[in-house]
Amino acid sequence: MFRSVGPNPAPAAHSTTPPPKNASPDENNNHRRRCAPATVGNGVVSDDFLESLPPKRSKRAADSIKSAWKRHLTHIANTDQKRHFKEYRSTHEHYRTLVYEPENTDIYPLRKQERDKWIFFCSPAKRPTLRYPIVALPAVAEAEQSETAREAEKVATVQGRFKEVLVSDKRFIALCPVAAGTFDHRDEKRLDPLRAIASLVFSAVINGKLIIARNAGTTLFDYLAEGGQLPMTVFQALVRDVDCLHALPLRGGAFVRDIKLENTCIRLPAGEPLPPGPLPSAQLIDFEDDVLFGDELLQLRPEHARGTRECQTDALMQDLYAGPAAGRSAAANALDLYGLLLMMVAATAPPGSDLQRAALCEHRQVPELDVHPGAMHDGNQALFKPWIEAHVQDGHAEDVRQLLTDPAMFARQHPERLILAPMLRFAESTTPSSCARSNS
Ligand SMILES: Nc1ncnc2c1ncn2[C@@H]1O[C@H](COP(=O)(O)OP(=O)(O)O)[C@@H](O)[C@H]1O
Ligand SMILES: [Mg+2]
């Protein structure tokens, strides 16, 4: 596992930025732009059942559902959560633990089966409900008996540097702190300008010991560890979204800072051949506490440095945390592009190849070997050259070569050229490059 440096996050400047307008939350707990009328059947959303009812009755039915839902949200908002175990109570301002009422099994017979197995966190703030299966001995015993249950519920032992997977199923993942740590409160409002970006899979800090997120799939680190190799297409949306983050009109752009294989997931199983047909896109996790806005860059000091050594260069770190004000945004931008390029090279290179090893930059941990300003240098440029020829657009080979060779120098000399999507060739793609797209 790669090592991270600088455990302390940069101080988060509080934003007064309102959430994006015309937005609703989606599967990733992002806010989602509403569909344009043309994308939902010429503006008419049809519902066969409602249409079969006389209009007055269907309105009455819709009204009673609406008011029941409103009452439910009021109930959720007012619950003191006292009826549940203390460790399951939410301190997140937008979520409340939903107390389960097992005695209602005559109305909801399926509830009995679910008893003691799931915790729900409902949101009166209109965020999608989160839930996770509780790791309890009966649940594990049942899972052992049932193949489908075993597939659906997996008690995992995956961990990063700060968080450990407590339990996951196909849709959700619950994380606890490693060792005796505690999760810090997260300023959710600060992240609101990022919620329309589909490549970001948001997690919610429910309380000091629990984070819940949509399951974003396998990390690319695990995917490659099982001998996986991915085509460039899976990175197209991610690269475009990172360019969009950098160009965010609010707050001087946003910069991810720790783009790497371990923080990027894809909804594909590790160790299996690629399925036929279109592939899912790679998405970022674990960005919430590292992401920086352009107007925060000047507050940075060397002690705020963080990220992953293999995915940085010393000169980039110097320029971002101690360099002149004018160059910080370009350095933050180039740091993300360098991380993205290394990740794409590693993931598309033949498994175990010299090129993959060069892109993993493990030599950064050995001081005697760590003598170059970037991953690519005179000694290994023959490895990178065929990759550049295959995946870089005509006219941009030199830019990509410089980004891989000395990203800090490229950022200082060409800050206006730090946009990656137009430089790359994503096979068989016809999607236009644009920041204004829907999350669906
Ligand atoms: N949304 C998610 N979907 C799938 N796996 C996840 C998700 N969030 C975390 N993980 C898994 O948990 C590990 C640790 O989570 P992460 O948020 O990266 O913590 P850390 O701060 O310790 O790096 C990840 O490397 C990944 O394996
Ligand atoms: Mg991580």
JSON list of N, CA, C and O in Angstrom, two decimals, residues 15 19 41 70 167 172 176 233 284 412 416 440:
[
{"chain": "A", "resi": 15, "resn": "SER", "atom": "N", "xyz": [-17.11, 28.34, 3.39]},
{"chain": "A", "resi": 15, "resn": "SER", "atom": "CA", "xyz": [-17.69, 28.93, 2.20]},
{"chain": "A", "resi": 15, "resn": "SER", "atom": "C", "xyz": [-19.08, 29.47, 2.49]},
{"chain": "A", "resi": 15, "resn": "SER", "atom": "O", "xyz": [-19.81, 28.94, 3.30]},
{"chain": "A", "resi": 19, "resn": "PRO", "atom": "N", "xyz": [-25.67, 26.04, -2.51]},
{"chain": "A", "resi": 19, "resn": "PRO", "atom": "CA", "xyz": [-25.62, 24.86, -3.36]},
{"chain": "A", "resi": 19, "resn": "PRO", "atom": "C", "xyz": [-26.08, 25.21, -4.76]},
{"chain": "A", "resi": 19, "resn": "PRO", "atom": "O", "xyz": [-26.79, 26.20, -4.94]},
{"chain": "A", "resi": 41, "resn": "GLY", "atom": "N", "xyz": [-38.61, 11.90, -22.47]},
{"chain": "A", "resi": 41, "resn": "GLY", "atom": "CA", "xyz": [-39.75, 11.58, -23.34]},
{"chain": "A", "resi": 41, "resn": "GLY", "atom": "C", "xyz": [-40.54, 12.80, -23.77]},
{"chain": "A", "resi": 41, "resn": "GLY", "atom": "O", "xyz": [-41.72, 12.90, -23.46]},
{"chain": "A", "resi": 70, "resn": "LYS", "atom": "N", "xyz": [-44.28, 14.07, 3.79]},
{"chain": "A", "resi": 70, "resn": "LYS", "atom": "CA", "xyz": [-43.95, 15.27, 4.57]},
{"chain": "A", "resi": 70, "resn": "LYS", "atom": "C", "xyz": [-43.99, 14.95, 6.07]},
{"chain": "A", "resi": 70, "resn": "LYS", "atom": "O", "xyz": [-43.09, 15.34, 6.81]},
{"chain": "A", "resi": 167, "resn": "VAL", "atom": "N", "xyz": [-18.21, -2.67, 6.78]},
{"chain": "A", "resi": 167, "resn": "VAL", "atom": "CA", "xyz": [-19.07, -3.62, 6.10]},
{"chain": "A", "resi": 167, "resn": "VAL", "atom": "C", "xyz": [-19.54, -2.98, 4.80]},
{"chain": "A", "resi": 167, "resn": "VAL", "atom": "O", "xyz": [-19.57, -1.76, 4.67]},
{"chain": "A", "resi": 172, "resn": "PHE", "atom": "N", "xyz": [-23.93, 0.07, -0.74]},
{"chain": "A", "resi": 172, "resn": "PHE", "atom": "CA", "xyz": [-23.40, 0.98, 0.28]},
{"chain": "A", "resi": 172, "resn": "PHE", "atom": "C", "xyz": [-22.14, 0.42, 0.91]},
{"chain": "A", "resi": 172, "resn": "PHE", "atom": "O", "xyz": [-21.89, -0.78, 0.89]},
{"chain": "A", "resi": 176, "resn": "CYS", "atom": "N", "xyz": [-15.14, 2.80, 9.27]},
{"chain": "A", "resi": 176, "resn": "CYS", "atom": "CA", "xyz": [-14.88, 3.26, 10.65]},
{"chain": "A", "resi": 176, "resn": "CYS", "atom": "C", "xyz": [-13.43, 3.75, 10.67]},
{"chain": "A", "resi": 176, "resn": "CYS", "atom": "O", "xyz": [-12.65, 3.46, 9.77]},
{"chain": "A", "resi": 233, "resn": "THR", "atom": "N", "xyz": [-10.99, 4.59, -22.23]},
{"chain": "A", "resi": 233, "resn": "THR", "atom": "CA", "xyz": [-12.37, 5.12, -22.18]},
{"chain": "A", "resi": 233, "resn": "THR", "atom": "C", "xyz": [-12.90, 5.28, -20.76]},
{"chain": "A", "resi": 233, "resn": "THR", "atom": "O", "xyz": [-13.67, 6.19, -20.50]},
{"chain": "A", "resi": 284, "resn": "LEU", "atom": "N", "xyz": [-13.89, 9.11, -8.36]},
{"chain": "A", "resi": 284, "resn": "LEU", "atom": "CA", "xyz": [-13.03, 9.42, -7.21]},
{"chain": "A", "resi": 284, "resn": "LEU", "atom": "C", "xyz": [-13.78, 9.25, -5.90]},
{"chain": "A", "resi": 284, "resn": "LEU", "atom": "O", "xyz": [-14.94, 9.66, -5.78]},
{"chain": "A", "resi": 412, "resn": "ARG", "atom": "N", "xyz": [4.85, 26.11, -14.47]},
{"chain": "A", "resi": 412, "resn": "ARG", "atom": "CA", "xyz": [5.40, 27.48, -14.43]},
{"chain": "A", "resi": 412, "resn": "ARG", "atom": "C", "xyz": [5.44, 28.08, -15.82]},
{"chain": "A", "resi": 412, "resn": "ARG", "atom": "O", "xyz": [5.13, 29.25, -16.01]},
{"chain": "A", "resi": 416, "resn": "GLU", "atom": "N", "xyz": [-1.44, 28.16, -18.92]},
{"chain": "A", "resi": 416, "resn": "GLU", "atom": "CA", "xyz": [-2.67, 28.21, -19.74]},
{"chain": "A", "resi": 416, "resn": "GLU", "atom": "C", "xyz": [-2.93, 26.87, -20.44]},
{"chain": "A", "resi": 416, "resn": "GLU", "atom": "O", "xyz": [-4.01, 26.65, -20.99]},
{"chain": "A", "resi": 440, "resn": "SER", "atom": "N", "xyz": [-26.68, 11.99, -14.60]},
{"chain": "A", "resi": 440, "resn": "SER", "atom": "CA", "xyz": [-27.41, 10.72, -14.68]},
{"chain": "A", "resi": 440, "resn": "SER", "atom": "C", "xyz": [-26.65, 9.71, -15.49]},
{"chain": "A", "resi": 440, "resn": "SER", "atom": "O", "xyz": [-25.79, 10.05, -16.27]}
]
